[in-house]
Amino acid sequence: MTSAAPLVLGIESSCDETGIGIVRGTELLANTVSSSMDEHVRFGGVIPEIASRAHLEAFVPTLEEALSTAGVTLADVDALAVTSGPGLSGALMVGVAAAKALALASGKPLYAINHLVAHVGVGVLDGGALPDRLGALLVSGGHTEILRVNSLASDVELLGATIDDAAGEAYDKVARLLGLGYPGGPAIDKIAREGDPKAIRFPRGLTLPKFTGTPESPGNHRYDFSFSGLKTAVARCVEQYRARGEELPVADIAASFQEAVVDVVTKKAIMACTEHGLDNLLLGGGVAANSRLRELLAARCASAGITLRVPRIGLCTDNGAMVAALAAQLVIAGVEPTGIEFSADSGQPVSSISL
């Protein structure tokens, strides 16, 4: 294996995207994704059983397309990698089983990769080596977390996380309340541009002093998030308009809801970076595509003297390239492969970079 620039094939199946990515060191060769999102639209969210079956059907065609795009064969690959967690159990098991089968058939070493850390690792494909004193803000349908990245290959620490709904999940639920369909993130982001973000003052969860404390005496939830109360506040607002027989100001509600989310997310990320001496921040996860989140985070990072890095949108959403990118860094760092004696872990902690 060429550790300086290993050729790695990564497999991602934690939710509703079947992703196969191929990288050589920090060079992206292929990033093929097959999404089953359209099959979940009528349910208003991801149905695990449907996602798992879709992964089974999409895996081989997606693999073949990725190899063709990269211009390589499986024999050329130095190592394989697969998301082992966190994610939907059934969906993860499909990817893990496929990766083990490929490893056995090809004799290639296999790395079991943490999905969340991979969202950070993908940064090496879009900007080169990650800087020191790095924080990461991950915002997606299943996760909203602040990380301290001491070493991408060996030391990632969780600073804060949502204690209930993730930001993306809240977007989906609010979009349903407003009749905007699924997925909610793009729909709310689009219509919010027509609304007034100050029209309604929705609550900012876990921002009161009793939750945050002070830098000297941090509260239990200083860097944590909560969006369930915000979702309920939007529901009550919608009910009140309908009870009065008034037309629902969808754009204003969407803009005000979005402002509440991005205000808290960006404020807590900046606070965590400032208090932990992190002068670099990476934004990742599917919600990183949100225009208002990018805008406000960029402004607040600039004010705080923090350098912001945001991978291009195609690398922020779930994909196999991020899995391959992180595994390549593990190979370069001399981390031993996982082998095939492991199981998918739907609750894999961020501190477990590789099983």
CSV table of C-alpha atoms in Angstrom, one decimal:
chain,number,residue,atom,x,y,z
A,1,MET,CA,0.0,0.0,0.0
A,2,THR,CA,1.2,3.5,-0.9
A,3,SER,CA,0.8,5.3,2.4
A,4,ALA,CA,1.8,8.7,0.9
A,5,ALA,CA,-1.2,8.8,-1.4
A,6,PRO,CA,-3.3,5.7,-0.8
A,7,LEU,CA,-6.1,4.8,-3.3
A,8,VAL,CA,-9.2,4.3,-1.1
A,9,LEU,CA,-12.7,3.4,-1.9
A,10,GLY,CA,-15.3,4.5,0.6
A,11,ILE,CA,-18.9,3.3,1.1
A,12,GLU,CA,-21.6,5.4,2.8
A,13,SER,CA,-25.1,4.0,3.6
A,14,SER,CA,-26.1,5.6,6.9
A,15,CYS,CA,-29.4,7.1,5.8
A,16,ASP,CA,-31.0,7.4,2.4
A,17,GLU,CA,-28.0,8.0,0.2
A,18,THR,CA,-25.9,5.1,-1.3
A,19,GLY,CA,-22.5,6.7,-1.8
A,20,ILE,CA,-19.4,5.3,-3.3
A,21,GLY,CA,-16.3,7.6,-3.3
A,22,ILE,CA,-12.8,7.0,-4.5
A,23,VAL,CA,-9.8,9.2,-3.5
A,24,ARG,CA,-6.1,9.1,-3.9
A,25,GLY,CA,-4.6,10.7,-0.8
A,26,THR,CA,-6.4,14.1,-0.9
A,27,GLU,CA,-7.4,13.9,-4.5
A,28,LEU,CA,-11.1,13.2,-5.3
A,29,LEU,CA,-11.4,10.8,-8.2
A,30,ALA,CA,-15.1,9.8,-8.0
A,31,ASN,CA,-18.1,10.7,-5.8
A,32,THR,CA,-21.1,8.7,-6.9
A,33,VAL,CA,-24.4,9.0,-5.0
A,34,SER,CA,-27.7,7.3,-5.5
A,35,SER,CA,-30.5,8.8,-3.3
A,36,SER,CA,-33.8,7.1,-2.4
A,37,MET,CA,-35.2,10.5,-1.2
A,38,ASP,CA,-38.1,10.4,-3.8
A,39,GLU,CA,-39.3,7.1,-2.3
A,40,HIS,CA,-39.7,8.8,1.2
A,41,VAL,CA,-41.5,12.0,0.1
A,42,ARG,CA,-45.0,10.7,0.5
A,43,PHE,CA,-44.2,9.7,4.1
A,44,GLY,CA,-42.7,13.1,5.0
A,45,GLY,CA,-39.4,11.5,6.2
A,46,VAL,CA,-37.0,8.6,5.8
A,47,ILE,CA,-38.5,5.2,6.3
A,48,PRO,CA,-35.7,2.9,7.4
A,49,GLU,CA,-37.0,-0.3,5.7
A,50,ILE,CA,-37.4,1.5,2.4
A,51,ALA,CA,-33.9,3.1,2.7
A,52,SER,CA,-32.3,-0.3,3.4
A,53,ARG,CA,-33.9,-2.0,0.4
A,54,ALA,CA,-32.9,1.0,-1.8
A,55,HIS,CA,-29.3,0.5,-0.7
A,56,LEU,CA,-29.4,-3.1,-1.7
A,57,GLU,CA,-30.7,-2.3,-5.1
A,58,ALA,CA,-28.3,0.7,-5.7
A,59,PHE,CA,-25.1,-0.7,-4.4
A,60,VAL,CA,-23.6,-2.6,-7.4
A,61,PRO,CA,-24.6,0.0,-10.0
A,62,THR,CA,-23.3,2.9,-7.9
A,63,LEU,CA,-20.0,0.9,-7.3
A,64,GLU,CA,-19.6,0.3,-11.0
A,65,GLU,CA,-20.2,3.9,-11.9
A,66,ALA,CA,-17.7,5.1,-9.3
A,67,LEU,CA,-15.0,2.8,-10.5
A,68,SER,CA,-15.7,3.8,-14.1
A,69,THR,CA,-15.6,7.5,-13.3
A,70,ALA,CA,-12.3,7.1,-11.4
A,71,GLY,CA,-10.8,5.0,-14.2
A,72,VAL,CA,-9.7,2.3,-11.8
A,73,THR,CA,-10.5,-1.3,-10.9
A,74,LEU,CA,-11.1,-2.9,-7.5
A,75,ALA,CA,-7.7,-4.5,-7.9
A,76,ASP,CA,-6.0,-1.1,-8.1
A,77,VAL,CA,-7.5,0.0,-4.7
A,78,ASP,CA,-5.2,0.0,-1.7
A,79,ALA,CA,-7.9,0.0,1.0
A,80,LEU,CA,-11.7,-0.1,1.5
A,81,ALA,CA,-13.7,2.0,4.0
A,82,VAL,CA,-17.3,1.9,5.1
A,83,THR,CA,-19.5,4.0,7.5
A,84,SER,CA,-20.0,1.8,10.6
A,85,GLY,CA,-22.0,4.4,12.5
A,86,PRO,CA,-23.8,6.4,13.6
A,87,GLY,CA,-27.0,6.1,11.4
A,88,LEU,CA,-30.0,3.9,10.7
A,89,SER,CA,-29.2,0.4,11.8
A,90,GLY,CA,-30.6,-1.4,8.8
A,91,ALA,CA,-29.1,1.0,6.3
A,92,LEU,CA,-25.7,0.8,8.0
A,93,MET,CA,-25.8,-3.0,7.9
A,94,VAL,CA,-26.3,-3.1,4.2
A,95,GLY,CA,-23.2,-1.0,3.6
A,96,VAL,CA,-21.1,-2.9,6.2
A,97,ALA,CA,-22.1,-6.3,4.7
A,98,ALA,CA,-21.2,-5.1,1.2
A,99,ALA,CA,-17.9,-3.7,2.4
A,100,LYS,CA,-17.0,-7.0,4.1
A,101,ALA,CA,-17.9,-8.9,1.0
A,102,LEU,CA,-15.7,-6.7,-1.1
A,103,ALA,CA,-12.9,-7.0,1.4
A,104,LEU,CA,-13.1,-10.8,1.5
A,105,ALA,CA,-13.3,-11.1,-2.3
A,106,SER,CA,-10.5,-8.7,-3.0
A,107,GLY,CA,-8.2,-9.3,0.0
A,108,LYS,CA,-8.1,-5.5,0.6
A,109,PRO,CA,-7.8,-4.0,4.1
A,110,LEU,CA,-11.0,-2.6,5.5
A,111,TYR,CA,-11.6,0.5,7.7
A,112,ALA,CA,-14.8,1.0,9.7
A,113,ILE,CA,-15.3,4.8,9.7
A,114,ASN,CA,-17.3,7.2,11.9
A,115,HIS,CA,-19.9,9.0,9.8
A,116,LEU,CA,-19.6,12.3,11.7
A,117,VAL,CA,-15.8,12.5,11.7
A,118,ALA,CA,-16.0,11.8,8.0
A,119,HIS,CA,-17.9,15.0,7.5
A,120,VAL,CA,-14.8,16.7,8.9
A,121,GLY,CA,-12.4,14.6,7.0
A,122,VAL,CA,-13.9,15.5,3.7
A,123,GLY,CA,-12.4,19.0,4.2
A,124,VAL,CA,-9.1,17.7,3.0
A,125,LEU,CA,-10.6,17.2,-0.5
A,126,ASP,CA,-11.7,20.8,-0.7
A,127,GLY,CA,-8.9,23.0,0.6
A,128,GLY,CA,-6.1,20.6,1.5
A,129,ALA,CA,-4.7,19.6,4.9
A,130,LEU,CA,-6.9,20.7,7.9
A,131,PRO,CA,-5.4,23.4,10.1
A,132,ASP,CA,-4.5,23.1,13.7
A,133,ARG,CA,-6.8,24.5,16.5
A,134,LEU,CA,-9.8,23.3,14.5
A,135,GLY,CA,-13.5,23.2,15.5
A,136,ALA,CA,-16.3,21.6,13.5
A,137,LEU,CA,-19.9,22.5,13.3
A,138,LEU,CA,-22.0,19.6,11.9
A,139,VAL,CA,-25.6,20.3,11.0
A,140,SER,CA,-27.7,17.7,9.4
A,141,GLY,CA,-31.0,15.9,9.5
A,142,GLY,CA,-29.8,13.5,12.2
A,143,HIS,CA,-27.1,15.5,14.0
A,144,THR,CA,-26.2,18.9,15.2
A,145,GLU,CA,-22.9,18.9,17.0
A,146,ILE,CA,-19.8,21.0,17.8
A,147,LEU,CA,-16.5,19.1,17.8
A,148,ARG,CA,-12.9,19.9,18.7
A,149,VAL,CA,-10.6,18.2,16.2
A,150,ASN,CA,-7.2,17.8,18.0
A,151,SER,CA,-6.2,15.1,15.4
A,152,LEU,CA,-8.3,13.9,12.6
A,153,ALA,CA,-6.8,10.4,12.8
A,154,SER,CA,-6.8,9.9,16.5
A,155,ASP,CA,-8.4,12.6,18.7
A,156,VAL,CA,-11.8,14.2,18.1
A,157,GLU,CA,-13.8,15.5,21.1
A,158,LEU,CA,-17.5,16.3,21.3
A,159,LEU,CA,-18.1,19.7,22.8
A,160,GLY,CA,-21.9,20.0,22.3
A,161,ALA,CA,-24.8,18.3,20.7
A,162,THR,CA,-28.6,18.5,20.3
A,163,ILE,CA,-30.5,16.9,23.2
A,164,ASP,CA,-33.6,16.3,21.1
A,165,ASP,CA,-34.3,17.1,17.4
A,166,ALA,CA,-31.4,17.8,15.1
A,167,ALA,CA,-31.7,21.1,13.1
A,168,GLY,CA,-32.5,19.3,9.9
A,169,GLU,CA,-35.2,17.2,11.6
A,170,ALA,CA,-36.7,20.4,12.9
A,171,TYR,CA,-36.7,21.9,9.4
A,172,ASP,CA,-38.6,18.8,8.1
A,173,LYS,CA,-41.2,19.0,10.8
A,174,VAL,CA,-41.8,22.7,10.4
A,175,ALA,CA,-42.0,22.4,6.6
A,176,ARG,CA,-44.7,19.8,7.2
A,177,LEU,CA,-46.6,22.2,9.4
A,178,LEU,CA,-46.4,24.9,6.7
A,179,GLY,CA,-47.4,22.5,3.9
A,180,LEU,CA,-44.0,22.9,2.2
A,181,GLY,CA,-43.3,19.2,1.7
A,182,TYR,CA,-40.2,17.1,2.2
A,183,PRO,CA,-37.3,17.6,2.5
A,184,GLY,CA,-37.9,20.7,4.5
A,185,GLY,CA,-34.5,22.3,4.5
A,186,PRO,CA,-34.4,23.5,0.9
A,187,ALA,CA,-38.1,24.4,0.9
A,188,ILE,CA,-37.8,26.6,4.0
A,189,ASP,CA,-34.6,28.2,2.8
A,190,LYS,CA,-36.1,29.2,-0.5
A,191,ILE,CA,-39.4,30.7,0.8
A,192,ALA,CA,-37.7,32.3,3.8
A,193,ARG,CA,-36.0,34.7,1.4
A,194,GLU,CA,-39.4,36.2,0.8
A,195,GLY,CA,-40.2,36.6,4.5
A,196,ASP,CA,-39.3,38.8,7.4
A,197,PRO,CA,-37.0,37.0,9.9
A,198,LYS,CA,-38.0,39.4,12.6
A,199,ALA,CA,-41.8,39.0,12.1
A,200,ILE,CA,-42.1,36.5,14.9
A,201,ARG,CA,-39.7,36.1,17.9
A,202,PHE,CA,-39.5,32.3,18.2
A,203,PRO,CA,-37.6,30.9,21.3
A,204,ARG,CA,-33.9,30.2,21.2
A,205,GLY,CA,-33.4,26.9,23.1
A,206,LEU,CA,-30.8,26.4,25.8
A,207,THR,CA,-29.6,30.0,25.6
A,208,LEU,CA,-30.6,31.3,29.0
A,209,PRO,CA,-27.9,31.7,31.7
A,210,LYS,CA,-29.3,28.8,33.7
A,211,PHE,CA,-28.4,26.5,30.8
A,212,THR,CA,-25.2,28.1,29.5
A,213,GLY,CA,-23.5,29.3,32.7
A,214,THR,CA,-20.4,31.3,32.2
A,215,PRO,CA,-16.9,30.5,30.8
A,216,GLU,CA,-15.6,30.1,34.3
A,217,SER,CA,-18.5,28.0,35.4
A,218,PRO,CA,-20.1,26.5,32.3
A,219,GLY,CA,-23.7,25.2,32.6
A,220,ASN,CA,-24.7,21.7,31.7
A,221,HIS,CA,-25.8,22.7,28.2
A,222,ARG,CA,-23.4,25.6,27.4
A,223,TYR,CA,-22.7,24.2,23.9
A,224,ASP,CA,-25.8,22.0,23.5
A,225,PHE,CA,-28.8,22.6,21.3
A,226,SER,CA,-32.6,21.9,21.6
A,227,PHE,CA,-35.0,22.4,18.8
A,228,SER,CA,-38.1,20.6,20.1
A,229,GLY,CA,-39.4,23.7,21.9
A,230,LEU,CA,-38.9,25.8,18.7
A,231,LYS,CA,-40.9,23.2,16.7
A,232,THR,CA,-43.7,23.3,19.2
A,233,ALA,CA,-43.7,27.2,19.2
A,234,VAL,CA,-44.1,27.1,15.4
A,235,ALA,CA,-47.0,24.6,15.7
A,236,ARG,CA,-48.8,26.8,18.3
A,237,CYS,CA,-48.3,29.8,16.0
A,238,VAL,CA,-49.8,28.0,13.0
A,239,GLU,CA,-52.8,26.9,15.2
A,240,GLN,CA,-53.5,30.4,16.4
A,241,TYR,CA,-53.6,31.8,12.8
A,242,ARG,CA,-55.9,29.0,11.7
A,243,ALA,CA,-58.1,29.4,14.8
A,244,ARG,CA,-58.6,33.1,14.0
A,245,GLY,CA,-59.4,32.2,10.4
A,246,GLU,CA,-56.4,34.3,9.2
A,247,GLU,CA,-54.2,33.6,6.2
A,248,LEU,CA,-51.0,31.9,7.2
A,249,PRO,CA,-47.9,34.1,6.6
A,250,VAL,CA,-45.9,31.1,5.5
A,251,ALA,CA,-42.8,33.1,4.3
A,252,ASP,CA,-42.6,35.1,7.6
A,253,ILE,CA,-43.0,32.0,9.8
A,254,ALA,CA,-40.4,30.2,7.7
A,255,ALA,CA,-37.9,33.1,7.9
A,256,SER,CA,-38.5,33.6,11.6
A,257,PHE,CA,-38.1,29.9,12.3
A,258,GLN,CA,-34.9,29.7,10.2
A,259,GLU,CA,-33.5,32.8,12.0
A,260,ALA,CA,-34.0,31.2,15.4
A,261,VAL,CA,-32.2,28.0,14.3
A,262,VAL,CA,-29.2,29.7,12.7
A,263,ASP,CA,-28.9,32.3,15.4
A,264,VAL,CA,-28.4,29.6,18.1
A,265,VAL,CA,-26.3,27.3,16.0
A,266,THR,CA,-23.8,30.0,14.9
A,267,LYS,CA,-23.7,31.7,18.3
A,268,LYS,CA,-22.9,28.5,20.2
A,269,ALA,CA,-20.3,27.4,17.6
A,270,ILE,CA,-18.5,30.8,17.9
A,271,MET,CA,-18.7,30.6,21.7
A,272,ALA,CA,-17.2,27.1,21.8
A,273,CYS,CA,-14.4,28.0,19.4
A,274,THR,CA,-13.5,31.2,21.3
A,275,GLU,CA,-13.5,29.6,24.7
A,276,HIS,CA,-11.4,26.6,23.5
A,277,GLY,CA,-8.8,28.5,21.6
A,278,LEU,CA,-10.0,27.3,18.2
A,279,ASP,CA,-9.4,29.8,15.5
A,280,ASN,CA,-10.5,27.6,12.6
A,281,LEU,CA,-14.0,26.2,12.0
A,282,LEU,CA,-15.3,23.7,9.5
A,283,LEU,CA,-19.0,23.6,8.6
A,284,GLY,CA,-20.4,20.3,7.4
A,285,GLY,CA,-23.5,18.2,7.1
A,286,GLY,CA,-26.5,18.5,4.8
A,287,VAL,CA,-27.8,21.7,6.4
A,288,ALA,CA,-24.5,23.4,5.5
A,289,ALA,CA,-26.2,24.0,2.2
A,290,ASN,CA,-28.5,26.5,3.9
A,291,SER,CA,-27.8,30.0,2.6
A,292,ARG,CA,-28.7,31.9,5.8
A,293,LEU,CA,-26.6,29.6,7.9
A,294,ARG,CA,-23.6,30.1,5.6
A,295,GLU,CA,-24.2,33.9,5.6
A,296,LEU,CA,-24.5,34.4,9.3
A,297,LEU,CA,-21.8,32.0,10.3
A,298,ALA,CA,-19.4,33.7,7.9
A,299,ALA,CA,-20.2,37.1,9.4
A,300,ARG,CA,-19.8,35.9,13.0
A,301,CYS,CA,-16.6,34.0,12.2
A,302,ALA,CA,-15.1,37.2,10.6
A,303,SER,CA,-16.1,39.3,13.6
A,304,ALA,CA,-14.5,36.8,16.0
A,305,GLY,CA,-11.3,36.3,14.0
A,306,ILE,CA,-12.1,32.7,13.1
A,307,THR,CA,-11.3,31.3,9.7
A,308,LEU,CA,-14.2,29.4,8.2
A,309,ARG,CA,-14.0,26.5,5.8
A,310,VAL,CA,-17.1,25.1,4.1
A,311,PRO,CA,-16.6,22.2,1.7
A,312,ARG,CA,-18.6,22.6,-1.5
A,313,ILE,CA,-22.3,21.5,-1.2
A,314,GLY,CA,-21.8,18.1,-3.0
A,315,LEU,CA,-19.3,17.1,-0.3
A,316,CYS,CA,-21.4,18.4,2.7
A,317,THR,CA,-24.3,16.0,2.1
A,318,ASP,CA,-23.8,12.3,2.9
A,319,ASN,CA,-21.4,10.7,0.4
A,320,GLY,CA,-18.8,8.0,0.0
A,321,ALA,CA,-15.9,10.4,-0.8
A,322,MET,CA,-15.9,11.7,2.8
A,323,VAL,CA,-15.6,8.1,4.1
A,324,ALA,CA,-12.7,7.4,1.7
A,325,ALA,CA,-11.0,10.7,2.6
A,326,LEU,CA,-11.0,10.0,6.3
A,327,ALA,CA,-9.8,6.5,5.7
A,328,ALA,CA,-7.0,7.8,3.5
A,329,GLN,CA,-5.9,10.0,6.4
A,330,LEU,CA,-5.9,7.0,8.7
A,331,VAL,CA,-3.8,5.0,6.3
A,332,ILE,CA,-1.3,7.9,6.0
A,333,ALA,CA,-1.1,8.1,9.8
A,334,GLY,CA,-0.3,4.4,10.1
A,335,VAL,CA,-3.6,3.4,11.8
A,336,GLU,CA,-4.2,-0.3,11.5
A,337,PRO,CA,-7.3,-1.4,9.4
A,338,THR,CA,-10.3,-2.6,11.3
A,339,GLY,CA,-10.7,-6.0,9.5
A,340,ILE,CA,-14.0,-7.7,9.2
A,341,GLU,CA,-14.7,-8.6,12.8
A,342,PHE,CA,-16.9,-5.6,13.6
A,343,SER,CA,-20.6,-4.7,13.6
A,344,ALA,CA,-22.5,-1.6,12.5
A,345,ASP,CA,-23.0,0.8,15.5
A,346,SER,CA,-26.0,3.1,15.1
A,347,GLY,CA,-24.8,5.1,18.2
A,348,GLN,CA,-21.1,5.2,17.5
A,349,PRO,CA,-19.6,8.1,19.5
A,350,VAL,CA,-17.6,10.7,17.7
A,351,SER,CA,-14.6,9.9,19.8
A,352,SER,CA,-14.5,6.5,18.1
A,353,ILE,CA,-13.0,7.6,14.7
A,354,SER,CA,-12.6,4.0,13.5
A,355,LEU,CA,-13.7,0.8,15.1
